Amino acid sequence: MYVLNSVINLMLEKMKNNRYTNWFFAAAVVVAGFSMAACEDEPDKYEVAGGKPTLKYVRVPDPAAADSLLTGAYMANTICLVGENLRSVYELYFNDQKAILNTSYITDHTLMVDVPKEIPSVVTDKIYMVTKAKDTIDYDFKVLVPAPTVNSISCEFAKPGSEVTLIGDYFIDDPNVPLTITMAGNVEVTNITNITKTAVSFILPDNAPAGYINVKSIYGTGRSKFRYYDTRNILFDWDGSHGGMAIAHGWRDGSKVLREADENSIDGAYICLTGALDGAIGATWAEDEFSFNYWPEPSAGYPELSARPEFAELLEEYGVNGLQLKFEVNIPSSNPWQSCALQVMFTGNDVVTYATGTNAYFSDTNVPRGLWLPWKNTGSYDTGGKWTTVSMNLSEFNKTHEGNKCDRTFDKTMLTGLTFFVWAGGVEGKDCNPVIMIDNIRVVPIE
């Protein structure tokens, strides 16, 4: 510091007759002064302490519940270590899994940390606190592994004898307690083909009944957040086999895209949206090939969708934000989808009915909708010729046809009609000739 000050004083003496240079250098000296002060005075800088930590107990993070002491916690949960000299903790392990330390949440007396989300390979039921000097202090604490979480299945309408995949987490196949899968009615799955922590594949039993699926591991049992072969509130099944409508009602009632049961079917009749699509945004308008409309006309036997008894009951119990649209889709690899969005437009009577028929709402930016663009991230999408289940939360029906946010909020008055149309979407694609087969369009609760 003394040498730096001497140099500054000498340069100031030599430049005292040049007021402009003097002014500029004076400013520089001020900056240098601040810099030197910053170097010497950083009261908030975190420093690892010396010595060893002492851990007295572990509690939940909320200070208001500080008397809730913990002897174990589930993976990914946040906990608070309480003790002495906790700033001496340089590394922290739960069993053999290293935790991520955030110095913003470490004081001498508390340390907040997330329990690692990976399952330990070696279970010791201990926390290990490691200092910078490599001293290790342990503390008894159990990492709890949750029961399996079963979020979805590759296809809810898969046929018995076919392979399906459950998607979720904590599918742990312990050598001593193997993972098991049970269908509704206590029908056991006997052929599990592959298991990872987040996915498990198996062959559907020949007698697989409709309903929830349970997955049991050494850590407990988890029930699926869906029902296999879920026939609740099917709006369009295209043959009436599940109480859905066999045909829509509008300028495009689905008859031009309807396919009777064939070798591609998953569950009887279905619709097939197919033809040439230009890669440019909104360049292709092909209603005959890529759309169907349902516009209510109660006097002719075509009710408002939301007035159908099962739909009305679900709306009353769960509300719009508690519901999701589901359907099955099959896109062969020979005809991948590479352009345009599937515009899913629920409509209210203020937008269109059969009596006021129009297609102006397709491009009306005040009509919120859901957009499905599964090819967006990779440039191409197909299902390999297999049927798969698609889910779209109604709370996400908040887009315009261009993919922008719609100013109008989607609500239950907008559920009297329904339109599917492959068009626009706001994302540049590639010229393509997709084959998009769709069946069992339904609205069910989010579980």
CSV table of C-alpha atoms in Angstrom, one decimal:
chain,number,residue,atom,x,y,z
A,1,MET,CA,0.0,0.0,0.0
A,2,TYR,CA,2.9,2.4,0.9
A,3,VAL,CA,4.6,1.8,-2.5
A,4,LEU,CA,1.3,2.4,-4.4
A,5,ASN,CA,0.6,5.7,-2.6
A,6,SER,CA,4.2,6.9,-3.3
A,7,VAL,CA,3.7,6.2,-7.1
A,8,ILE,CA,0.4,8.1,-7.1
A,9,ASN,CA,1.9,11.1,-5.3
A,10,LEU,CA,4.8,11.3,-7.8
A,11,MET,CA,2.6,11.2,-10.8
A,12,LEU,CA,0.3,13.9,-9.4
A,13,GLU,CA,3.3,16.2,-8.8
A,14,LYS,CA,4.4,15.8,-12.4
A,15,MET,CA,1.0,16.5,-13.9
A,16,LYS,CA,-0.1,19.4,-11.6
A,17,ASN,CA,0.2,22.0,-14.4
A,18,ASN,CA,-2.2,20.1,-16.7
A,19,ARG,CA,-5.7,20.6,-15.4
A,20,TYR,CA,-7.4,18.2,-17.8
A,21,THR,CA,-5.0,15.4,-17.1
A,22,ASN,CA,-5.1,16.3,-13.4
A,23,TRP,CA,-8.9,16.0,-13.4
A,24,PHE,CA,-8.9,12.7,-15.2
A,25,PHE,CA,-6.2,11.3,-12.9
A,26,ALA,CA,-8.0,12.5,-9.8
A,27,ALA,CA,-11.0,10.5,-10.9
A,28,ALA,CA,-8.8,7.5,-11.4
A,29,VAL,CA,-7.4,7.9,-7.9
A,30,VAL,CA,-10.9,8.0,-6.5
A,31,VAL,CA,-11.7,4.7,-8.3
A,32,ALA,CA,-8.4,3.2,-7.2
A,33,GLY,CA,-9.3,4.3,-3.6
A,34,PHE,CA,-12.6,2.5,-3.8
A,35,SER,CA,-10.9,-0.6,-5.3
A,36,MET,CA,-8.3,-0.7,-2.5
A,37,ALA,CA,-11.1,-0.3,0.1
A,38,ALA,CA,-13.0,-3.1,-1.5
A,39,CYS,CA,-10.0,-5.3,-1.4
A,40,GLU,CA,-9.4,-4.6,2.3
A,41,ASP,CA,-13.0,-4.5,3.5
A,42,GLU,CA,-15.5,-7.3,2.4
A,43,PRO,CA,-17.6,-7.9,5.5
A,44,ASP,CA,-20.1,-10.1,3.7
A,45,LYS,CA,-17.6,-12.4,2.1
A,46,TYR,CA,-18.1,-16.0,3.1
A,47,GLU,CA,-15.1,-17.8,4.5
A,48,VAL,CA,-14.8,-21.4,5.5
A,49,ALA,CA,-14.0,-21.6,9.2
A,50,GLY,CA,-11.3,-23.6,10.8
A,51,GLY,CA,-11.8,-26.3,13.5
A,52,LYS,CA,-14.5,-28.9,13.5
A,53,PRO,CA,-18.3,-28.6,13.5
A,54,THR,CA,-20.7,-29.8,16.2
A,55,LEU,CA,-24.2,-30.9,15.0
A,56,LYS,CA,-26.7,-30.8,17.8
A,57,TYR,CA,-29.9,-31.7,15.9
A,58,VAL,CA,-31.7,-31.5,12.6
A,59,ARG,CA,-35.1,-29.7,12.1
A,60,VAL,CA,-37.4,-28.5,9.4
A,61,PRO,CA,-36.4,-25.2,7.7
A,62,ASP,CA,-39.4,-23.2,9.1
A,63,PRO,CA,-38.2,-21.4,12.2
A,64,ALA,CA,-41.8,-21.4,13.5
A,65,ALA,CA,-41.7,-25.2,13.6
A,66,ALA,CA,-38.2,-25.3,15.1
A,67,ASP,CA,-39.3,-27.8,17.7
A,68,SER,CA,-40.0,-30.3,14.9
A,69,LEU,CA,-36.8,-32.3,15.1
A,70,LEU,CA,-35.9,-34.9,12.4
A,71,THR,CA,-34.1,-38.2,12.5
A,72,GLY,CA,-34.6,-38.7,8.8
A,73,ALA,CA,-35.9,-37.0,5.6
A,74,TYR,CA,-37.1,-37.9,2.1
A,75,MET,CA,-34.8,-37.3,-0.8
A,76,ALA,CA,-34.9,-33.8,-2.3
A,77,ASN,CA,-36.4,-32.3,0.9
A,78,THR,CA,-34.8,-29.3,2.5
A,79,ILE,CA,-33.6,-29.6,6.1
A,80,CYS,CA,-31.8,-27.4,8.6
A,81,LEU,CA,-28.7,-28.6,10.6
A,82,VAL,CA,-28.3,-26.8,13.9
A,83,GLY,CA,-25.1,-26.7,15.9
A,84,GLU,CA,-21.8,-24.9,16.4
A,85,ASN,CA,-19.1,-23.8,14.0
A,86,LEU,CA,-21.1,-25.1,11.0
A,87,ARG,CA,-19.2,-22.7,8.6
A,88,SER,CA,-16.3,-25.2,9.0
A,89,VAL,CA,-18.3,-27.7,6.9
A,90,TYR,CA,-16.5,-27.9,3.5
A,91,GLU,CA,-18.3,-30.9,2.1
A,92,LEU,CA,-21.5,-32.7,3.2
A,93,TYR,CA,-22.6,-36.3,2.5
A,94,PHE,CA,-25.8,-38.2,3.1
A,95,ASN,CA,-24.6,-41.9,3.1
A,96,ASP,CA,-22.4,-41.9,0.0
A,97,GLN,CA,-24.2,-39.1,-1.8
A,98,LYS,CA,-22.7,-35.6,-1.9
A,99,ALA,CA,-25.0,-32.7,-1.1
A,100,ILE,CA,-24.8,-29.3,-2.8
A,101,LEU,CA,-23.9,-26.5,-0.3
A,102,ASN,CA,-25.1,-22.9,-0.8
A,103,THR,CA,-23.0,-20.6,1.4
A,104,SER,CA,-25.9,-18.1,1.4
A,105,TYR,CA,-27.7,-20.5,3.8
A,106,ILE,CA,-24.8,-21.4,6.1
A,107,THR,CA,-24.0,-19.6,9.4
A,108,ASP,CA,-22.0,-20.6,12.4
A,109,HIS,CA,-25.1,-22.1,13.9
A,110,THR,CA,-27.4,-23.3,11.0
A,111,LEU,CA,-26.9,-24.9,7.7
A,112,MET,CA,-29.8,-25.4,5.3
A,113,VAL,CA,-29.4,-28.1,2.6
A,114,ASP,CA,-31.4,-30.3,0.3
A,115,VAL,CA,-31.1,-34.0,0.8
A,116,PRO,CA,-29.6,-35.5,-2.4
A,117,LYS,CA,-32.2,-36.8,-4.8
A,118,GLU,CA,-30.1,-39.8,-5.8
A,119,ILE,CA,-30.6,-43.1,-4.1
A,120,PRO,CA,-27.4,-44.1,-2.1
A,121,SER,CA,-25.4,-47.0,-3.2
A,122,VAL,CA,-24.1,-47.6,0.3
A,123,VAL,CA,-26.5,-47.0,3.1
A,124,THR,CA,-25.0,-46.1,6.5
A,125,ASP,CA,-27.8,-43.9,7.8
A,126,LYS,CA,-25.4,-41.1,8.6
A,127,ILE,CA,-24.6,-37.5,7.6
A,128,TYR,CA,-20.9,-36.9,7.1
A,129,MET,CA,-19.5,-33.4,7.6
A,130,VAL,CA,-16.1,-32.9,6.1
A,131,THR,CA,-13.8,-29.9,6.9
A,132,LYS,CA,-11.3,-28.3,4.7
A,133,ALA,CA,-8.6,-30.1,6.6
A,134,LYS,CA,-10.4,-33.4,5.7
A,135,ASP,CA,-11.6,-34.1,9.2
A,136,THR,CA,-14.9,-36.0,9.1
A,137,ILE,CA,-17.6,-35.9,11.7
A,138,ASP,CA,-20.7,-38.2,11.3
A,139,TYR,CA,-24.2,-37.9,12.7
A,140,ASP,CA,-27.0,-40.5,12.7
A,141,PHE,CA,-29.6,-39.6,10.1
A,142,LYS,CA,-31.8,-41.6,7.7
A,143,VAL,CA,-32.4,-40.7,4.1
A,144,LEU,CA,-36.0,-41.9,3.3
A,145,VAL,CA,-36.8,-43.2,-0.2
A,146,PRO,CA,-40.4,-42.5,-1.3
A,147,ALA,CA,-42.7,-45.1,-2.5
A,148,PRO,CA,-42.9,-45.3,-6.3
A,149,THR,CA,-44.5,-42.4,-8.1
A,150,VAL,CA,-46.6,-43.5,-11.2
A,151,ASN,CA,-47.3,-40.5,-13.3
A,152,SER,CA,-48.3,-41.9,-16.7
A,153,ILE,CA,-48.3,-44.9,-19.0
A,154,SER,CA,-47.2,-45.0,-22.6
A,155,CYS,CA,-50.7,-45.9,-23.8
A,156,GLU,CA,-53.8,-46.0,-21.6
A,157,PHE,CA,-55.7,-48.0,-24.2
A,158,ALA,CA,-52.9,-50.5,-25.0
A,159,LYS,CA,-54.2,-54.0,-25.9
A,160,PRO,CA,-53.5,-57.0,-23.5
A,161,GLY,CA,-50.4,-58.8,-24.6
A,162,SER,CA,-48.6,-55.6,-25.7
A,163,GLU,CA,-45.7,-53.9,-24.0
A,164,VAL,CA,-46.3,-50.7,-22.2
A,165,THR,CA,-44.1,-48.4,-20.1
A,166,LEU,CA,-44.9,-46.6,-16.8
A,167,ILE,CA,-43.2,-43.2,-16.3
A,168,GLY,CA,-42.6,-41.9,-12.8
A,169,ASP,CA,-39.8,-42.2,-10.2
A,170,TYR,CA,-38.4,-44.5,-7.5
A,171,PHE,CA,-39.0,-47.7,-9.3
A,172,ILE,CA,-36.5,-49.6,-7.1
A,173,ASP,CA,-36.0,-53.3,-7.8
A,174,ASP,CA,-34.2,-54.5,-4.7
A,175,PRO,CA,-32.6,-57.9,-5.0
A,176,ASN,CA,-34.3,-59.0,-1.8
A,177,VAL,CA,-37.6,-57.3,-2.4
A,178,PRO,CA,-38.3,-57.2,-6.2
A,179,LEU,CA,-40.5,-54.6,-7.7
A,180,THR,CA,-44.1,-55.7,-8.4
A,181,ILE,CA,-46.9,-54.3,-10.5
A,182,THR,CA,-50.6,-55.0,-9.9
A,183,MET,CA,-53.5,-54.1,-12.1
A,184,ALA,CA,-57.0,-53.3,-10.8
A,185,GLY,CA,-58.7,-56.3,-9.3
A,186,ASN,CA,-55.4,-57.6,-7.9
A,187,VAL,CA,-54.3,-58.9,-11.3
A,188,GLU,CA,-50.5,-59.4,-11.0
A,189,VAL,CA,-48.1,-58.5,-13.8
A,190,THR,CA,-45.9,-61.5,-14.4
A,191,ASN,CA,-43.7,-60.2,-17.3
A,192,ILE,CA,-41.7,-57.1,-16.4
A,193,THR,CA,-39.3,-56.5,-19.3
A,194,ASN,CA,-37.2,-53.5,-18.1
A,195,ILE,CA,-36.7,-51.4,-15.0
A,196,THR,CA,-35.0,-48.1,-14.4
A,197,LYS,CA,-35.4,-45.6,-11.6
A,198,THR,CA,-37.9,-43.5,-13.7
A,199,ALA,CA,-39.5,-46.1,-16.0
A,200,VAL,CA,-40.6,-49.7,-16.0
A,201,SER,CA,-41.9,-51.7,-18.9
A,202,PHE,CA,-44.0,-54.8,-18.9
A,203,ILE,CA,-46.4,-56.9,-20.9
A,204,LEU,CA,-50.1,-56.2,-20.2
A,205,PRO,CA,-51.8,-59.4,-18.8
A,206,ASP,CA,-54.4,-61.0,-21.0
A,207,ASN,CA,-57.0,-60.4,-18.4
A,208,ALA,CA,-55.9,-56.8,-17.5
A,209,PRO,CA,-59.0,-54.9,-16.2
A,210,ALA,CA,-59.6,-51.2,-16.4
A,211,GLY,CA,-58.6,-49.1,-13.5
A,212,TYR,CA,-55.6,-47.9,-11.4
A,213,ILE,CA,-52.2,-49.6,-11.5
A,214,ASN,CA,-50.2,-50.1,-8.3
A,215,VAL,CA,-46.4,-50.4,-8.2
A,216,LYS,CA,-44.8,-51.8,-5.0
A,217,SER,CA,-41.1,-51.5,-4.0
A,218,ILE,CA,-39.2,-52.1,-0.9
A,219,TYR,CA,-40.1,-48.5,0.1
A,220,GLY,CA,-43.9,-48.8,-0.3
A,221,THR,CA,-46.7,-48.8,-2.8
A,222,GLY,CA,-47.6,-46.1,-5.3
A,223,ARG,CA,-50.9,-45.8,-7.1
A,224,SER,CA,-51.0,-44.5,-10.7
A,225,LYS,CA,-52.3,-41.0,-11.4
A,226,PHE,CA,-54.3,-42.3,-14.3
A,227,ARG,CA,-56.6,-45.2,-15.0
A,228,TYR,CA,-55.8,-47.9,-17.5
A,229,TYR,CA,-58.5,-48.1,-20.2
A,230,ASP,CA,-60.2,-44.9,-18.9
A,231,THR,CA,-63.6,-44.6,-20.5
A,232,ARG,CA,-64.8,-41.7,-18.3
A,233,ASN,CA,-66.2,-38.7,-20.2
A,234,ILE,CA,-65.2,-39.8,-23.7
A,235,LEU,CA,-66.4,-37.1,-26.0
A,236,PHE,CA,-65.5,-38.7,-29.3
A,237,ASP,CA,-64.7,-42.4,-29.8
A,238,TRP,CA,-65.8,-42.3,-33.4
A,239,ASP,CA,-68.0,-45.4,-33.1
A,240,GLY,CA,-70.0,-44.9,-29.9
A,241,SER,CA,-68.5,-47.9,-28.2
A,242,HIS,CA,-67.7,-45.9,-25.0
A,243,GLY,CA,-70.5,-43.5,-24.9
A,244,GLY,CA,-68.7,-40.9,-27.0
A,245,MET,CA,-70.0,-39.5,-30.3
A,246,ALA,CA,-69.4,-41.4,-33.5
A,247,ILE,CA,-69.4,-38.2,-35.6
A,248,ALA,CA,-68.9,-34.5,-35.0
A,249,HIS,CA,-71.3,-31.7,-36.1
A,250,GLY,CA,-70.1,-28.8,-38.2
A,251,TRP,CA,-68.8,-27.9,-41.7
A,252,ARG,CA,-66.2,-30.7,-41.1
A,253,ASP,CA,-68.0,-33.3,-39.0
A,254,GLY,CA,-65.1,-35.8,-39.2
A,255,SER,CA,-66.6,-37.9,-41.9
A,256,LYS,CA,-63.8,-37.0,-44.4
A,257,VAL,CA,-61.1,-38.1,-41.9
A,258,LEU,CA,-63.0,-41.1,-40.3
A,259,ARG,CA,-61.5,-44.5,-40.5
A,260,GLU,CA,-63.4,-47.7,-39.7
A,261,ALA,CA,-61.7,-50.3,-37.5
A,262,ASP,CA,-58.7,-51.8,-39.4
A,263,GLU,CA,-55.2,-53.1,-38.7
A,264,ASN,CA,-54.1,-49.7,-37.4
A,265,SER,CA,-57.0,-49.4,-34.9
A,266,ILE,CA,-56.4,-49.4,-31.2
A,267,ASP,CA,-60.1,-49.3,-30.2
A,268,GLY,CA,-62.4,-49.5,-33.2
A,269,ALA,CA,-63.0,-46.5,-35.5
A,270,TYR,CA,-60.7,-43.5,-35.4
A,271,ILE,CA,-59.9,-40.3,-37.3
A,272,CYS,CA,-56.8,-39.8,-39.5
A,273,LEU,CA,-55.5,-36.4,-40.3
A,274,THR,CA,-53.2,-36.7,-43.3
A,275,GLY,CA,-51.9,-34.8,-46.3
A,276,ALA,CA,-49.2,-32.4,-47.4
A,277,LEU,CA,-48.1,-29.6,-45.0
A,278,ASP,CA,-45.8,-26.7,-46.0
A,279,GLY,CA,-43.0,-26.0,-43.6
A,280,ALA,CA,-43.6,-22.2,-43.7
A,281,ILE,CA,-45.7,-20.9,-40.8
A,282,GLY,CA,-49.4,-20.9,-41.6
A,283,ALA,CA,-48.8,-21.6,-45.3
A,284,THR,CA,-51.1,-24.7,-45.4
A,285,TRP,CA,-54.8,-24.3,-44.8
A,286,ALA,CA,-56.3,-27.8,-45.4
A,287,GLU,CA,-59.5,-28.1,-43.4
A,288,ASP,CA,-60.8,-31.2,-45.3
A,289,GLU,CA,-57.7,-33.2,-44.6
A,290,PHE,CA,-56.7,-31.8,-41.1
A,291,SER,CA,-59.7,-30.9,-39.1
A,292,PHE,CA,-63.1,-31.7,-37.6
A,293,ASN,CA,-65.6,-29.4,-35.9
A,294,TYR,CA,-68.2,-30.0,-33.2
A,295,TRP,CA,-70.7,-27.1,-33.0
A,296,PRO,CA,-73.7,-27.7,-30.6
A,297,GLU,CA,-77.2,-27.9,-31.9
A,298,PRO,CA,-79.3,-29.3,-29.0
A,299,SER,CA,-82.6,-29.3,-30.9
A,300,ALA,CA,-81.1,-31.7,-33.4
A,301,GLY,CA,-79.6,-34.0,-30.8
A,302,TYR,CA,-76.1,-32.4,-30.6
A,303,PRO,CA,-75.8,-31.1,-27.0
A,304,GLU,CA,-73.3,-28.6,-25.6
A,305,LEU,CA,-70.4,-30.8,-24.6
A,306,SER,CA,-70.2,-29.3,-21.1
A,307,ALA,CA,-73.9,-30.1,-20.7
A,308,ARG,CA,-73.3,-33.8,-21.1
A,309,PRO,CA,-74.0,-35.3,-17.6
A,310,GLU,CA,-70.6,-36.7,-16.9
A,311,PHE,CA,-68.8,-33.6,-18.2
A,312,ALA,CA,-71.0,-31.3,-16.1
A,313,GLU,CA,-70.3,-33.4,-13.0
A,314,LEU,CA,-66.5,-33.2,-13.5
A,315,LEU,CA,-66.7,-29.5,-14.1
A,316,GLU,CA,-68.6,-29.0,-10.9
A,317,GLU,CA,-66.2,-31.2,-8.8
A,318,TYR,CA,-62.8,-30.2,-10.3
A,319,GLY,CA,-63.3,-26.9,-12.1
A,320,VAL,CA,-61.6,-26.1,-15.4
A,321,ASN,CA,-58.1,-26.0,-13.9
A,322,GLY,CA,-58.5,-29.5,-12.4
A,323,LEU,CA,-59.2,-31.2,-15.8
A,324,GLN,CA,-57.2,-32.3,-18.7
A,325,LEU,CA,-57.8,-33.3,-22.3
A,326,LYS,CA,-56.5,-36.8,-23.3
A,327,PHE,CA,-56.5,-38.7,-26.5
A,328,GLU,CA,-54.5,-41.5,-28.2
A,329,VAL,CA,-52.3,-40.8,-31.2
A,330,ASN,CA,-50.4,-43.0,-33.7
A,331,ILE,CA,-47.9,-41.5,-36.2
A,332,PRO,CA,-45.9,-44.0,-38.2
A,333,SER,CA,-42.2,-43.4,-38.7
A,334,SER,CA,-42.8,-43.5,-42.5
A,335,ASN,CA,-44.9,-40.3,-42.3
A,336,PRO,CA,-43.4,-38.1,-39.5
A,337,TRP,CA,-44.9,-34.8,-38.4
A,338,GLN,CA,-42.6,-31.8,-39.0
A,339,SER,CA,-44.8,-28.7,-39.5
A,340,CYS,CA,-47.8,-26.9,-38.0
A,341,ALA,CA,-49.5,-27.3,-34.6
A,342,LEU,CA,-52.5,-29.3,-33.6
A,343,GLN,CA,-54.8,-26.5,-32.6
A,344,VAL,CA,-57.2,-27.8,-30.0
A,345,MET,CA,-60.0,-25.3,-29.7
A,346,PHE,CA,-62.8,-25.6,-27.2
A,347,THR,CA,-65.4,-23.1,-28.1
A,348,GLY,CA,-68.3,-21.4,-26.3
A,349,ASN,CA,-71.7,-20.5,-27.8
A,350,ASP,CA,-70.5,-16.9,-28.2
A,351,VAL,CA,-67.8,-18.1,-30.6
A,352,VAL,CA,-69.7,-20.6,-32.7
A,353,THR,CA,-72.7,-22.9,-32.8
A,354,TYR,CA,-74.2,-24.9,-35.6
A,355,ALA,CA,-76.6,-22.1,-36.3
A,356,THR,CA,-73.8,-19.4,-36.5
A,357,GLY,CA,-71.3,-21.7,-38.3
A,358,THR,CA,-68.0,-20.0,-39.2
A,359,ASN,CA,-64.4,-20.7,-39.3
A,360,ALA,CA,-63.3,-17.2,-38.4
A,361,TYR,CA,-62.5,-18.2,-34.9
A,362,PHE,CA,-59.6,-20.3,-36.1
A,363,SER,CA,-57.5,-17.1,-36.5
A,364,ASP,CA,-59.3,-15.1,-33.8
A,365,THR,CA,-56.6,-14.1,-31.3
A,366,ASN,CA,-59.3,-13.7,-28.6
A,367,VAL,CA,-60.1,-17.4,-28.7
A,368,PRO,CA,-57.7,-19.3,-26.3
A,369,ARG,CA,-56.7,-22.8,-27.2
A,370,GLY,CA,-54.2,-25.5,-26.6
A,371,LEU,CA,-51.3,-26.1,-29.1
A,372,TRP,CA,-49.6,-29.4,-29.5
A,373,LEU,CA,-46.3,-29.3,-31.3
A,374,PRO,CA,-44.4,-32.4,-30.3
A,375,TRP,CA,-41.9,-32.0,-33.2
A,376,LYS,CA,-40.9,-28.5,-32.1
A,377,ASN,CA,-37.7,-29.4,-30.2
A,378,THR,CA,-36.4,-32.1,-32.5
A,379,GLY,CA,-37.7,-31.0,-35.8
A,380,SER,CA,-39.7,-34.3,-36.3
A,381,TYR,CA,-42.1,-36.5,-34.4
A,382,ASP,CA,-43.5,-39.9,-34.8
A,383,THR,CA,-44.6,-42.7,-32.4
A,384,GLY,CA,-43.0,-45.5,-34.4
A,385,GLY,CA,-46.4,-46.8,-35.5
A,386,LYS,CA,-47.5,-47.3,-31.9
A,387,TRP,CA,-50.4,-45.7,-30.1
A,388,THR,CA,-49.5,-43.4,-27.3
A,389,THR,CA,-51.5,-41.2,-24.8
A,390,VAL,CA,-51.4,-37.4,-25.0
A,391,SER,CA,-52.4,-35.2,-22.1
A,392,MET,CA,-53.1,-31.4,-22.2
A,393,ASN,CA,-54.1,-29.6,-19.1
A,394,LEU,CA,-57.0,-27.2,-19.7
A,395,SER,CA,-55.2,-24.6,-17.6
A,396,GLU,CA,-52.7,-24.4,-20.5
A,397,PHE,CA,-55.3,-23.5,-23.1
A,398,ASN,CA,-54.0,-20.0,-23.1
A,399,LYS,CA,-52.5,-19.5,-26.6
A,400,THR,CA,-53.4,-17.8,-29.9
A,401,HIS,CA,-53.1,-19.7,-33.2
A,402,GLU,CA,-49.6,-18.2,-33.5
A,403,GLY,CA,-48.5,-19.5,-30.2
A,404,ASN,CA,-48.6,-16.2,-28.3
A,405,LYS,CA,-50.4,-15.6,-25.0
A,406,CYS,CA,-54.1,-15.1,-25.4
A,407,ASP,CA,-55.5,-12.1,-23.5
A,408,ARG,CA,-58.8,-13.9,-22.8
A,409,THR,CA,-58.8,-16.4,-19.9
A,410,PHE,CA,-60.1,-19.8,-20.7
A,411,ASP,CA,-63.2,-20.7,-18.6
A,412,LYS,CA,-66.1,-23.2,-18.3
A,413,THR,CA,-68.3,-21.2,-20.7
A,414,MET,CA,-65.9,-22.1,-23.5
A,415,LEU,CA,-66.6,-25.9,-23.4
A,416,THR,CA,-69.7,-26.2,-25.5
A,417,GLY,CA,-67.9,-27.1,-28.8
A,418,LEU,CA,-64.6,-28.5,-30.0
A,419,THR,CA,-62.4,-28.2,-33.0
A,420,PHE,CA,-59.1,-30.0,-34.0
A,421,PHE,CA,-57.2,-28.3,-36.8
A,422,VAL,CA,-53.5,-28.9,-37.8
A,423,TRP,CA,-52.4,-25.4,-38.9
A,424,ALA,CA,-50.0,-22.5,-38.0
A,425,GLY,CA,-48.5,-22.5,-34.5
A,426,GLY,CA,-45.8,-19.9,-34.9
A,427,VAL,CA,-42.9,-22.3,-35.5
A,428,GLU,CA,-41.1,-22.8,-38.8
A,429,GLY,CA,-41.1,-26.4,-39.8
A,430,LYS,CA,-40.3,-28.6,-42.8
A,431,ASP,CA,-42.5,-29.7,-45.8
A,432,CYS,CA,-44.0,-33.1,-44.8
A,433,ASN,CA,-46.8,-35.6,-45.3
A,434,PRO,CA,-47.8,-36.7,-41.8
A,435,VAL,CA,-50.2,-39.4,-40.9
A,436,ILE,CA,-51.8,-38.5,-37.5
A,437,MET,CA,-54.3,-41.1,-36.2
A,438,ILE,CA,-56.4,-40.0,-33.2
A,439,ASP,CA,-58.9,-41.8,-31.0
A,440,ASN,CA,-60.8,-41.6,-27.7
A,441,ILE,CA,-60.9,-37.8,-27.1
A,442,ARG,CA,-61.9,-37.3,-23.5
A,443,VAL,CA,-61.7,-34.8,-20.6
A,444,VAL,CA,-60.8,-36.3,-17.2
A,445,PRO,CA,-59.5,-35.1,-13.8
A,446,ILE,CA,-55.8,-34.4,-13.2
A,447,GLU,CA,-54.8,-36.7,-10.4
